[in-house]
PDB file of C-alpha atoms in Angstrom:
ATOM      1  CA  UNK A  18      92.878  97.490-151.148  1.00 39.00           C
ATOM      2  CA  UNK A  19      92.745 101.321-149.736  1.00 47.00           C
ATOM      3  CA  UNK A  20      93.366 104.449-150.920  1.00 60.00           C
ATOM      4  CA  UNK A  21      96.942 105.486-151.223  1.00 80.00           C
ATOM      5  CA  UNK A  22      98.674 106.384-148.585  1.00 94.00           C
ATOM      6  CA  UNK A  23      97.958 110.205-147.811  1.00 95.00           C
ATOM      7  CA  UNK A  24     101.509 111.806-147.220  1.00 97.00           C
ATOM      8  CA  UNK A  25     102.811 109.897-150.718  1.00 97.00           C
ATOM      9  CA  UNK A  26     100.069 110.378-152.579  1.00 97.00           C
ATOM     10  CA  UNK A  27     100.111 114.664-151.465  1.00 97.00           C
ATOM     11  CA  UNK A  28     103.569 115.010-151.815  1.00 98.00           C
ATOM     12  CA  UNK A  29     103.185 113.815-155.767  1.00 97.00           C
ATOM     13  CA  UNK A  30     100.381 116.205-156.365  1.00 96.00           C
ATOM     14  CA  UNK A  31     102.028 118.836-155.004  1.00 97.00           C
ATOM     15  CA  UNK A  32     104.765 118.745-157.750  1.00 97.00           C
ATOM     16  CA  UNK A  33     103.646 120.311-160.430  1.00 94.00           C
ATOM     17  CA  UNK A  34     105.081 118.586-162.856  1.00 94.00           C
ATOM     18  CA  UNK A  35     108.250 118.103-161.583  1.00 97.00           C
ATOM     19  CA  UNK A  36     110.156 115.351-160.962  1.00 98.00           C
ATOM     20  CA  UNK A  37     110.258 113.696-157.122  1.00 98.00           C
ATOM     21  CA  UNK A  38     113.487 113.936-155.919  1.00 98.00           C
ATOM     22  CA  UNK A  39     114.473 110.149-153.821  1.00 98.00           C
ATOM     23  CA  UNK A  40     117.541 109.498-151.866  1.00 98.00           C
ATOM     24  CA  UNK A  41     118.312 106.391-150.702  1.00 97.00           C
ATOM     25  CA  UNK A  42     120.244 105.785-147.584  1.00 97.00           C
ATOM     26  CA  UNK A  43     120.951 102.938-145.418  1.00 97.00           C
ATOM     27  CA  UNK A  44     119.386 103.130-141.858  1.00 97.00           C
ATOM     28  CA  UNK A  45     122.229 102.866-139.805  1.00 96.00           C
ATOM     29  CA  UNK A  46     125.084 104.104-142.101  1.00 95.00           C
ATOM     30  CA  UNK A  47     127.091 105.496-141.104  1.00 92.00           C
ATOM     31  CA  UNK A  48     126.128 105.540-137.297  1.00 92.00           C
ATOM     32  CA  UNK A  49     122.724 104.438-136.093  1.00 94.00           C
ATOM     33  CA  UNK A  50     121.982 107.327-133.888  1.00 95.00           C
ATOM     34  CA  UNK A  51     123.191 109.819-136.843  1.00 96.00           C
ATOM     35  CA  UNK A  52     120.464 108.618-139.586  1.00 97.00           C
ATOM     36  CA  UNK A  53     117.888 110.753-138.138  1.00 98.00           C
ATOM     37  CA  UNK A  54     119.605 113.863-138.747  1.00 98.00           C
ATOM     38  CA  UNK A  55     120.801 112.316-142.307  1.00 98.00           C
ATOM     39  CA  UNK A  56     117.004 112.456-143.029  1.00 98.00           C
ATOM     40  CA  UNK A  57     115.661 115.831-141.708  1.00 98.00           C
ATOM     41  CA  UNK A  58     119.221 117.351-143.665  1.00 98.00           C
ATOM     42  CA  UNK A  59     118.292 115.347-146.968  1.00 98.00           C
ATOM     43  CA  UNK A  60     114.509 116.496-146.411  1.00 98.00           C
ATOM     44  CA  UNK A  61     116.085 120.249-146.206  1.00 98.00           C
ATOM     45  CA  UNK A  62     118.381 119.387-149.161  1.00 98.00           C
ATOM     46  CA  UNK A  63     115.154 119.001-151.519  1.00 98.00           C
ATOM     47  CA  UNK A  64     114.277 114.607-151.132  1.00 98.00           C
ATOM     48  CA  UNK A  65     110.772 114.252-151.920  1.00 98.00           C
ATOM     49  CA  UNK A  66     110.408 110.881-150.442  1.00 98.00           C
ATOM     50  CA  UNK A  67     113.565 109.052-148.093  1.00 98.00           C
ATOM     51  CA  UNK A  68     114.115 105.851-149.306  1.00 98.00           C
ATOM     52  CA  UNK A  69     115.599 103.783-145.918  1.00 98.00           C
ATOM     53  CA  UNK A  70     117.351 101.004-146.714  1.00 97.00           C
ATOM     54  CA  UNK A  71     116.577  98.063-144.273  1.00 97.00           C
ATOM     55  CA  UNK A  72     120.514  96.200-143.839  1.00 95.00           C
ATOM     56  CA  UNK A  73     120.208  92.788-145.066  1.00 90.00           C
ATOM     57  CA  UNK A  74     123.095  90.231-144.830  1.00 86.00           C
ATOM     58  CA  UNK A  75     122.471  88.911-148.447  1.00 79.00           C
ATOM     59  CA  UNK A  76     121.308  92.063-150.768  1.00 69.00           C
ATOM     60  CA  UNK A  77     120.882  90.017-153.957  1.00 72.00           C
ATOM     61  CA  UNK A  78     119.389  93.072-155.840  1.00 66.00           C
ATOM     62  CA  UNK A  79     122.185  95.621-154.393  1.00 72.00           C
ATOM     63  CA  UNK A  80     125.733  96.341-155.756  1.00 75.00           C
ATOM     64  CA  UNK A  81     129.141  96.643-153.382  1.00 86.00           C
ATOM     65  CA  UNK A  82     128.552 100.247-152.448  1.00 89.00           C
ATOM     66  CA  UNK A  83     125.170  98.892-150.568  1.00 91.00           C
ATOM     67  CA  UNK A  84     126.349  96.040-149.513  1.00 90.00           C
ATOM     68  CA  UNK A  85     129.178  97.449-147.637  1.00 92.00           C
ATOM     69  CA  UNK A  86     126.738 100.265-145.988  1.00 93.00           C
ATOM     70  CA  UNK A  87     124.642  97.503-144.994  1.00 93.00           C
ATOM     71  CA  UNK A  88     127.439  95.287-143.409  1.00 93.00           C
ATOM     72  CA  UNK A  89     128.699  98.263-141.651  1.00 94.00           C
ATOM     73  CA  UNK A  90     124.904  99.285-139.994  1.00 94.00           C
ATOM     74  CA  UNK A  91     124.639  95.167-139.488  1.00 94.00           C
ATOM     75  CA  UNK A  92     127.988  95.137-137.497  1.00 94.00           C
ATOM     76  CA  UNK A  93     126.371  97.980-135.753  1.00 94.00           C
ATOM     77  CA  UNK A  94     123.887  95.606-134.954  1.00 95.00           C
ATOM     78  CA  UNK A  95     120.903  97.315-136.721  1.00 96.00           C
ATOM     79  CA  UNK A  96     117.744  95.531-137.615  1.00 96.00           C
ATOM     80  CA  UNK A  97     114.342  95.991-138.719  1.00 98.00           C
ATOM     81  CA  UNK A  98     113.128  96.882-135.546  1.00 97.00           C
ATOM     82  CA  UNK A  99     116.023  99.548-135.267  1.00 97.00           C
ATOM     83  CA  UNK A 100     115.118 100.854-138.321  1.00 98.00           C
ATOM     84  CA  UNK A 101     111.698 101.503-137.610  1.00 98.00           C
ATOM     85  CA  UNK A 102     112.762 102.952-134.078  1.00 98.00           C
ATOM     86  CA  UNK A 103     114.859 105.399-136.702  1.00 98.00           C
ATOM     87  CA  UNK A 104     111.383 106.416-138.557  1.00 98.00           C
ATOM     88  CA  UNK A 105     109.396 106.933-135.456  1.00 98.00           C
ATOM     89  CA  UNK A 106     112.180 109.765-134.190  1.00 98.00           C
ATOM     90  CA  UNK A 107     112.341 111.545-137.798  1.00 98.00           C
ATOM     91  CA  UNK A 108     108.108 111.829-137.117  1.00 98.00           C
ATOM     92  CA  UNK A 109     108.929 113.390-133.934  1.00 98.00           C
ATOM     93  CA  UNK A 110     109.910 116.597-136.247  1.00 98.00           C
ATOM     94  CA  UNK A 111     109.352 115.612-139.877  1.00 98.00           C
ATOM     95  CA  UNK A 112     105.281 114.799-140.265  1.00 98.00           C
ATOM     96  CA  UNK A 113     105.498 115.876-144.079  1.00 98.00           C
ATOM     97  CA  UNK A 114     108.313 114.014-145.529  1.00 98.00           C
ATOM     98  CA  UNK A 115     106.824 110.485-146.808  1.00 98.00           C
ATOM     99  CA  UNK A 116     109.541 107.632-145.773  1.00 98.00           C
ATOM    100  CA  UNK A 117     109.699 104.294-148.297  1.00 98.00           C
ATOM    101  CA  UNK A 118     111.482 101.579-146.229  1.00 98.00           C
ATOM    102  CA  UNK A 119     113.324  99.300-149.182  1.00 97.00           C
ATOM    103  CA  UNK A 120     114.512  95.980-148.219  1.00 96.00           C
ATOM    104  CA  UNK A 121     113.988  92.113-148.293  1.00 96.00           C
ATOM    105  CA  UNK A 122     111.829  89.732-147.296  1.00 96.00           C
ATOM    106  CA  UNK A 123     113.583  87.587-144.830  1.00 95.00           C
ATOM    107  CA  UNK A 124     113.190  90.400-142.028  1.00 96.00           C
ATOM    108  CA  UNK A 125     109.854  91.079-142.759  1.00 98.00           C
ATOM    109  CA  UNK A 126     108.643  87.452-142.345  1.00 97.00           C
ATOM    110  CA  UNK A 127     110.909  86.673-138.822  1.00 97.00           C
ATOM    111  CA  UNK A 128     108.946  89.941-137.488  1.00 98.00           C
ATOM    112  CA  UNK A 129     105.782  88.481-138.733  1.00 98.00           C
ATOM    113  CA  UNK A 130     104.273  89.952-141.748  1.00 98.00           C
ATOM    114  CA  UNK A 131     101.137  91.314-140.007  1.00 98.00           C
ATOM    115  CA  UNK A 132     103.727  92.772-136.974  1.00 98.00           C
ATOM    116  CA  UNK A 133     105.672  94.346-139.862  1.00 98.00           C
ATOM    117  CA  UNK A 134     102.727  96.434-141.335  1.00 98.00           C
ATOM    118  CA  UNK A 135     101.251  96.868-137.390  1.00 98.00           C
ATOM    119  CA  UNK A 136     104.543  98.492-136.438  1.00 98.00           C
ATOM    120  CA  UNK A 137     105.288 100.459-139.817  1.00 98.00           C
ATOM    121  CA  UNK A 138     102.421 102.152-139.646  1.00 98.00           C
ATOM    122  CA  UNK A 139     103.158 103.075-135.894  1.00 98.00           C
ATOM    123  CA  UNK A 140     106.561 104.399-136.515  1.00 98.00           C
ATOM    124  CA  UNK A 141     105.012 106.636-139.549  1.00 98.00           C
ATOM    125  CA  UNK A 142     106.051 104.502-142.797  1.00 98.00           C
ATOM    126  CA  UNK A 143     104.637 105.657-145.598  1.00 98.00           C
ATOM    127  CA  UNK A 144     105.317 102.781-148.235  1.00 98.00           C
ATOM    128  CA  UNK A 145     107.239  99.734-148.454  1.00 98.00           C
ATOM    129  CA  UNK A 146     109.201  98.142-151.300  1.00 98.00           C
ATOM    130  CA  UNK A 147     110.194  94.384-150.886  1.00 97.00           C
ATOM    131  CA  UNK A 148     112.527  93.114-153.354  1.00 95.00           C
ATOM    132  CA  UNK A 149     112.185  89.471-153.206  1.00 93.00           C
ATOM    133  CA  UNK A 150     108.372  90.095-152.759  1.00 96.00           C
ATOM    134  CA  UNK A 151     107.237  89.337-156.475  1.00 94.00           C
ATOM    135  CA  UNK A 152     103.871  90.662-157.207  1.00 95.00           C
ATOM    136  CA  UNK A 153     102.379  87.433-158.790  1.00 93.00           C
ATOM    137  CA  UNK A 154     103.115  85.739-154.786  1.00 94.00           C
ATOM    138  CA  UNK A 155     102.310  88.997-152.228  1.00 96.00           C
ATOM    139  CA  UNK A 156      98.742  89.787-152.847  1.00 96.00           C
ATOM    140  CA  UNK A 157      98.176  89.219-149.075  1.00 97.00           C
ATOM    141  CA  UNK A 158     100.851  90.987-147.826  1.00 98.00           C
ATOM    142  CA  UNK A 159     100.003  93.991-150.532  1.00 97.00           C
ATOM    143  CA  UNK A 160      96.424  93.539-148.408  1.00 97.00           C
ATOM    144  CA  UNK A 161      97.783  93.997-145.023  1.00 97.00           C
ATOM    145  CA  UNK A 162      99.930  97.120-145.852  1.00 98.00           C
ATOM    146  CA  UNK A 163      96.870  98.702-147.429  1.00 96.00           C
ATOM    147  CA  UNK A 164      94.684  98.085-144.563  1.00 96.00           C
ATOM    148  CA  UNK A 165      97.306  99.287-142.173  1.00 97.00           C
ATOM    149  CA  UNK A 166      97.842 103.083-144.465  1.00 97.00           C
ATOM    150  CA  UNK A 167     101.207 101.595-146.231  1.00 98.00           C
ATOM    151  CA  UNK A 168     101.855 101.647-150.057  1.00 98.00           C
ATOM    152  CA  UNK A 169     102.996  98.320-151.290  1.00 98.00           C
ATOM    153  CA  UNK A 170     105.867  99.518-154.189  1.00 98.00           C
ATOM    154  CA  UNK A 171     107.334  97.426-156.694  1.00 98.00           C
ATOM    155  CA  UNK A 172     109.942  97.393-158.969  1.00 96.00           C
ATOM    156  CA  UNK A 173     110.049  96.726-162.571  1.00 97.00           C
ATOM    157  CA  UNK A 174     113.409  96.322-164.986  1.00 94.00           C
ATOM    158  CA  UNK A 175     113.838  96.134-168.451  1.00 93.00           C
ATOM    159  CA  UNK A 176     113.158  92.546-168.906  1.00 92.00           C
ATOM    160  CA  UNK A 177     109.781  93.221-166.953  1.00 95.00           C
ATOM    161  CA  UNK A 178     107.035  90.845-169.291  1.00 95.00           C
ATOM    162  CA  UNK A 179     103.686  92.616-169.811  1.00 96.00           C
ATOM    163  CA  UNK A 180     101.604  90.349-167.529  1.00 96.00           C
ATOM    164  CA  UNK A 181     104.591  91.433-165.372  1.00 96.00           C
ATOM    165  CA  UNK A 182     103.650  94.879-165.591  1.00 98.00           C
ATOM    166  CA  UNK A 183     100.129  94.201-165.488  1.00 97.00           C
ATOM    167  CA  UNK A 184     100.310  92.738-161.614  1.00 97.00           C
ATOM    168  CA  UNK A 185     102.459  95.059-160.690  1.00 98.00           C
ATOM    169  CA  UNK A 186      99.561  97.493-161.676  1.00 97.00           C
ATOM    170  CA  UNK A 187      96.952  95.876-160.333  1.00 96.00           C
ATOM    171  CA  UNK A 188      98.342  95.866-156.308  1.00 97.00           C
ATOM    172  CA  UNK A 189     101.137  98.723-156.467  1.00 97.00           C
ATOM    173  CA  UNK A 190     100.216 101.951-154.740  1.00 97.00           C
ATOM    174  CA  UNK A 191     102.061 104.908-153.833  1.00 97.00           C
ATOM    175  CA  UNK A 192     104.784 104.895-156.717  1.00 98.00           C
ATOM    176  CA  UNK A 193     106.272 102.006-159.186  1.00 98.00           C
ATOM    177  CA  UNK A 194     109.988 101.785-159.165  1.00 97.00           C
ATOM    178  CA  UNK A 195     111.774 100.875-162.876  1.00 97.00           C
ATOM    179  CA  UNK A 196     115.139  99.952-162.247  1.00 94.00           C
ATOM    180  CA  UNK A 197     116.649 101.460-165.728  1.00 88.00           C
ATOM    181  CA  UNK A 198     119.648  98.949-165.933  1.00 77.00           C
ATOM    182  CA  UNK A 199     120.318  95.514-166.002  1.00 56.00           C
ATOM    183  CA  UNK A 200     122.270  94.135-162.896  1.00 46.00           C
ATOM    184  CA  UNK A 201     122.843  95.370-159.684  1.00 43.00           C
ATOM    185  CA  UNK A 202     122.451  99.194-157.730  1.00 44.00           C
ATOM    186  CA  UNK A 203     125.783 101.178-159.053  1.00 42.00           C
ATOM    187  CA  UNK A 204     126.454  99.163-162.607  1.00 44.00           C
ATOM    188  CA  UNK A 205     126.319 100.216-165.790  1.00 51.00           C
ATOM    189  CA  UNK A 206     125.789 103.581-167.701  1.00 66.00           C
ATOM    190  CA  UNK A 207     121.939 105.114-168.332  1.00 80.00           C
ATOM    191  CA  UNK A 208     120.625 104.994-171.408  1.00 86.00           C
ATOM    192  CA  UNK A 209     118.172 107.593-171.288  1.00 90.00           C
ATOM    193  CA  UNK A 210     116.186 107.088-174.476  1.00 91.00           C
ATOM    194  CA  UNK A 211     115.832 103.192-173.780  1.00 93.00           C
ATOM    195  CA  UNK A 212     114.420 104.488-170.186  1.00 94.00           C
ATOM    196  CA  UNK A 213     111.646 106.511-171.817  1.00 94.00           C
ATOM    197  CA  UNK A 214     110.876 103.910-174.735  1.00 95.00           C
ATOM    198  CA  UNK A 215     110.619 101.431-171.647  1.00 96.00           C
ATOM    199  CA  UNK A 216     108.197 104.241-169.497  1.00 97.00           C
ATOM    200  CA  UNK A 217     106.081 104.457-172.309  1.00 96.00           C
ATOM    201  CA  UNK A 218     105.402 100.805-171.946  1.00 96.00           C
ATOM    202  CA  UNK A 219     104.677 100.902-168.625  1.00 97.00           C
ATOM    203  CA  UNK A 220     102.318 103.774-168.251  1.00 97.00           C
ATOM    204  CA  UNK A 221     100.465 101.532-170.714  1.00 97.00           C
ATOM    205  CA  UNK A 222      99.410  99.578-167.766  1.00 97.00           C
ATOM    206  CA  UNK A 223     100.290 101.771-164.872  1.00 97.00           C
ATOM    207  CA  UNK A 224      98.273 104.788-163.645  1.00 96.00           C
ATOM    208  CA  UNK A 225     100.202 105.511-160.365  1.00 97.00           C
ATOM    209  CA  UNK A 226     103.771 107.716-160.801  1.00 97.00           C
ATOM    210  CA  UNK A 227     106.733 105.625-161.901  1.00 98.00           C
ATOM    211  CA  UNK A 228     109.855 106.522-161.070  1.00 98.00           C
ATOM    212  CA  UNK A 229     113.745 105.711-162.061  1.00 97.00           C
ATOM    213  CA  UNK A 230     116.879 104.522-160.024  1.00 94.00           C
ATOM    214  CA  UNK A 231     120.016 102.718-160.954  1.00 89.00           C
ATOM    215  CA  UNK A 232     122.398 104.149-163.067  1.00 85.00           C
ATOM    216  CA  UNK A 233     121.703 107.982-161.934  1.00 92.00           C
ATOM    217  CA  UNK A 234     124.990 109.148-160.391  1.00 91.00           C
ATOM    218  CA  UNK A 235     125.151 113.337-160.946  1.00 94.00           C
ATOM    219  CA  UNK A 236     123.285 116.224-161.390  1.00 96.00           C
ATOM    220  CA  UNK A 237     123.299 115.729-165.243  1.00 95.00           C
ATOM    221  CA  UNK A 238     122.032 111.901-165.611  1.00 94.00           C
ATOM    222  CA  UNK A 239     119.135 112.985-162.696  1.00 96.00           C
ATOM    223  CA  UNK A 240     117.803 116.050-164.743  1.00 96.00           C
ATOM    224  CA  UNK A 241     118.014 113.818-168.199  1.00 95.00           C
ATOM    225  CA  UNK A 242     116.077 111.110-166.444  1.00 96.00           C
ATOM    226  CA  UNK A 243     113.955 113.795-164.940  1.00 97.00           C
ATOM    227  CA  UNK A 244     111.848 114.750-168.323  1.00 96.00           C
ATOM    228  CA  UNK A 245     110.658 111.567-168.575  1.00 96.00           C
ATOM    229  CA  UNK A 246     110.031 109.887-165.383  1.00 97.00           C
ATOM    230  CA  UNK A 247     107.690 111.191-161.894  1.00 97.00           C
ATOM    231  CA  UNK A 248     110.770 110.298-159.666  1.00 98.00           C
ATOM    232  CA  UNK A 249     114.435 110.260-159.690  1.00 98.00           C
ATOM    233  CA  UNK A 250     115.789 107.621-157.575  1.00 97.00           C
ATOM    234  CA  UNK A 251     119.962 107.848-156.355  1.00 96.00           C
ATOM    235  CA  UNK A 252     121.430 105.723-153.740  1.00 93.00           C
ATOM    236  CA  UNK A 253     125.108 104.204-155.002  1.00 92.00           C
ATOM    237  CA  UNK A 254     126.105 107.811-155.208  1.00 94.00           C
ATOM    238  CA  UNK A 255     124.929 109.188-152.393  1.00 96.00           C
ATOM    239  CA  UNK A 256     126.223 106.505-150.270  1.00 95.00           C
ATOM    240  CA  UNK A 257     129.588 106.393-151.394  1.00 95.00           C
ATOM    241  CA  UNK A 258     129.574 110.603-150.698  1.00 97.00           C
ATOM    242  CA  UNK A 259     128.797 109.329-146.961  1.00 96.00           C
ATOM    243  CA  UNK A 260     130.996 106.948-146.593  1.00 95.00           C
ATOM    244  CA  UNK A 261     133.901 108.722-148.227  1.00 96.00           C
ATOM    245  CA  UNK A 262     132.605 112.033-146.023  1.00 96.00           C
ATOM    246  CA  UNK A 263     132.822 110.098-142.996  1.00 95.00           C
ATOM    247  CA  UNK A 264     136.273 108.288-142.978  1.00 93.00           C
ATOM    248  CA  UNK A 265     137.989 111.731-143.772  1.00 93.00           C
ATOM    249  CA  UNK A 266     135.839 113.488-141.351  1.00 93.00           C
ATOM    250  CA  UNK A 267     133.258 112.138-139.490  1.00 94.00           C
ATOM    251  CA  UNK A 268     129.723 111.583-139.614  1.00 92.00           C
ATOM    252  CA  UNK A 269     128.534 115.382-138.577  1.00 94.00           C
ATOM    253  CA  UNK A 270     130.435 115.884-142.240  1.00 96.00           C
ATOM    254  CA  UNK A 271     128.646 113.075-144.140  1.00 97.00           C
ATOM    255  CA  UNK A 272     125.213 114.406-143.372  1.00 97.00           C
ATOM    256  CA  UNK A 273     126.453 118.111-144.743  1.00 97.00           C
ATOM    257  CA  UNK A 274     128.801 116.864-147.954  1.00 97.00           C
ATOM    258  CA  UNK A 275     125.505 114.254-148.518  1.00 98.00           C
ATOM    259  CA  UNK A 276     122.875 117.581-148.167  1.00 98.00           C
ATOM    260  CA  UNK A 277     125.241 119.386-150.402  1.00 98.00           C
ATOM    261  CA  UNK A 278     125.419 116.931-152.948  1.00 98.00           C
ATOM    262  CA  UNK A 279     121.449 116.427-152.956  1.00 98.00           C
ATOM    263  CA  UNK A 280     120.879 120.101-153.019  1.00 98.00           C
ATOM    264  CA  UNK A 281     122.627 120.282-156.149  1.00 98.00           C
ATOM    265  CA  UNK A 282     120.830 117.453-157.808  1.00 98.00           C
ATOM    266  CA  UNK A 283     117.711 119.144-156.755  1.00 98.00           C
ATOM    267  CA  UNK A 284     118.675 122.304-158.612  1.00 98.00           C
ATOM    268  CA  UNK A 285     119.209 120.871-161.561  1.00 97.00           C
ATOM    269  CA  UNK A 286     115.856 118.805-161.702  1.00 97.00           C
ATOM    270  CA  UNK A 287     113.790 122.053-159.901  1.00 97.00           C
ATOM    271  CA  UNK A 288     112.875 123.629-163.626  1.00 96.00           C
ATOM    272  CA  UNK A 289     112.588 120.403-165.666  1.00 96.00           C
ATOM    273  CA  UNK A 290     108.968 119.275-166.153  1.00 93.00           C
ATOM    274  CA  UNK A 291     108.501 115.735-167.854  1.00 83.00           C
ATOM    275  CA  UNK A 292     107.398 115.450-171.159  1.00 79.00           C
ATOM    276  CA  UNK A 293     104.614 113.466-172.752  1.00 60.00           C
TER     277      UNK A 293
END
């Protein structure tokens, strides 16, 4: 395996501290050739790292908010190849901001997995989180993002086993994702003690940041997850701000109510520094 990738591993160490600040948003949603502009205004807002969302027609690890985002960029007939066409004209401006693409597995193998990693790279991909990709089965394909520059991310959940944790520490780069609930992306209220009783375990094993999603829906719940974890991950939210943004008003109005909203979750996170 390489070294980390350079944009995600400079953009941690230049936190002090702090909290990374993650968006998630769909490529595609709500228009294709809008999602570029939804990325240099979330990069303004105060995101860390862009989370892109690769649409999927059967997002077993996603609730109905991102399901319905990615049906909508689908119908708009986006793909993996669109997506990374998205990437490559955000690095025509944006060379700083590190870009995760999050998604499944079935586009990644009909592209070809050593395409995939070939053409990531290309576009300027920074790291790439496969849910259906279980550590224990994608050594390889962990090998062939690291040789092409790309961080291979995982996730673990609460019912993560320790030899769980252990392989996801032994090939994850860049960042490790703990999804904080049970479930799918949107459900269920945080429980921000179990989340740092549950990091604790983790960085037992893990050396590389760890960050939180699911569950984190306002300023509030992001700056009490923010003491414990490197990251703060929000996507439900977010996504239902653009959607509800652009059927009242249009996209041009999504990108500013979704750069408002992020802003404001930045602020509260901005003077919070983890502890332990």
């Amino acid at each position: 395996m390489t070294v980390s990738n350079a944009r995600l591993a400079a953009r941690f160490a230049s936190l002090g501290g702090r909290a990374a600040l993650i968006p998630y948003v769909t490529a595609g949603d709500p228009l294709v050739a809008s999602t570029p502009a939804l990325m240099h205004a979330l990069a303004a807002a105060g995101a860390d790292v862009i989370e892109l969302g690769v649409p999927f027609s059967d997002p077993m690890a996603d609730g109905p908010v991102i399901q319905q985002a990615g049906e909508r960029a689908i119908a708009a007939g986006v793909g993996l190849g669109s997506v990374l066409d998205i990437v490559a004209e955000f690095r025509r401006q944006d060379t700083e901001t590190p870009v995760v693409l999050m998604g499944y597995a079935n586009p990644v193998e009909c592209m070809g997995q050593e395409a995939f990693a070939r053409r990531a790279a290309e576009a300027g991909v920074d790291g790439v989180l496969v849910v259906d990709y279980t550590p224990e089965e994608s050594a390889g394909f962990a090998a062939l993002l690291g040789q092409a520059g790309l961080d291979p991310i995982y996730l673990l959940a609460p019912t993560s086993a320790e030899s769980r944790i252990r392989e996801v520490a032994r090939l994850a780069r860049g960042y490790v994702y703990y999804v904080s609930l049970k479930g799918v992306t949107g459900a269920g209220n945080l429980d921000t003690d179990e989340v740092a009783r549950r990091l604790t375990d983790i960085r037992r094993h893990v050396r590389i940041p760890v960050g939180v999603g699911f569950g984190i829906r306002d300023a509030d719940s992001a700056a009490r997850v923010a003491r414990h974890a490197d990251a703060v991950v929000i996507g439900s939210r977010l996504i239902q701000i653009i959607e509800e943004a652009s059927l009242s008003d249009g996209p041009q109005a999504a990108i500013g109510a979704a750069a408002q909203w992020l802003a404001q979750v930045r602020q509260a996170i901005e003077p919070i520094r983890k502890q332990g």
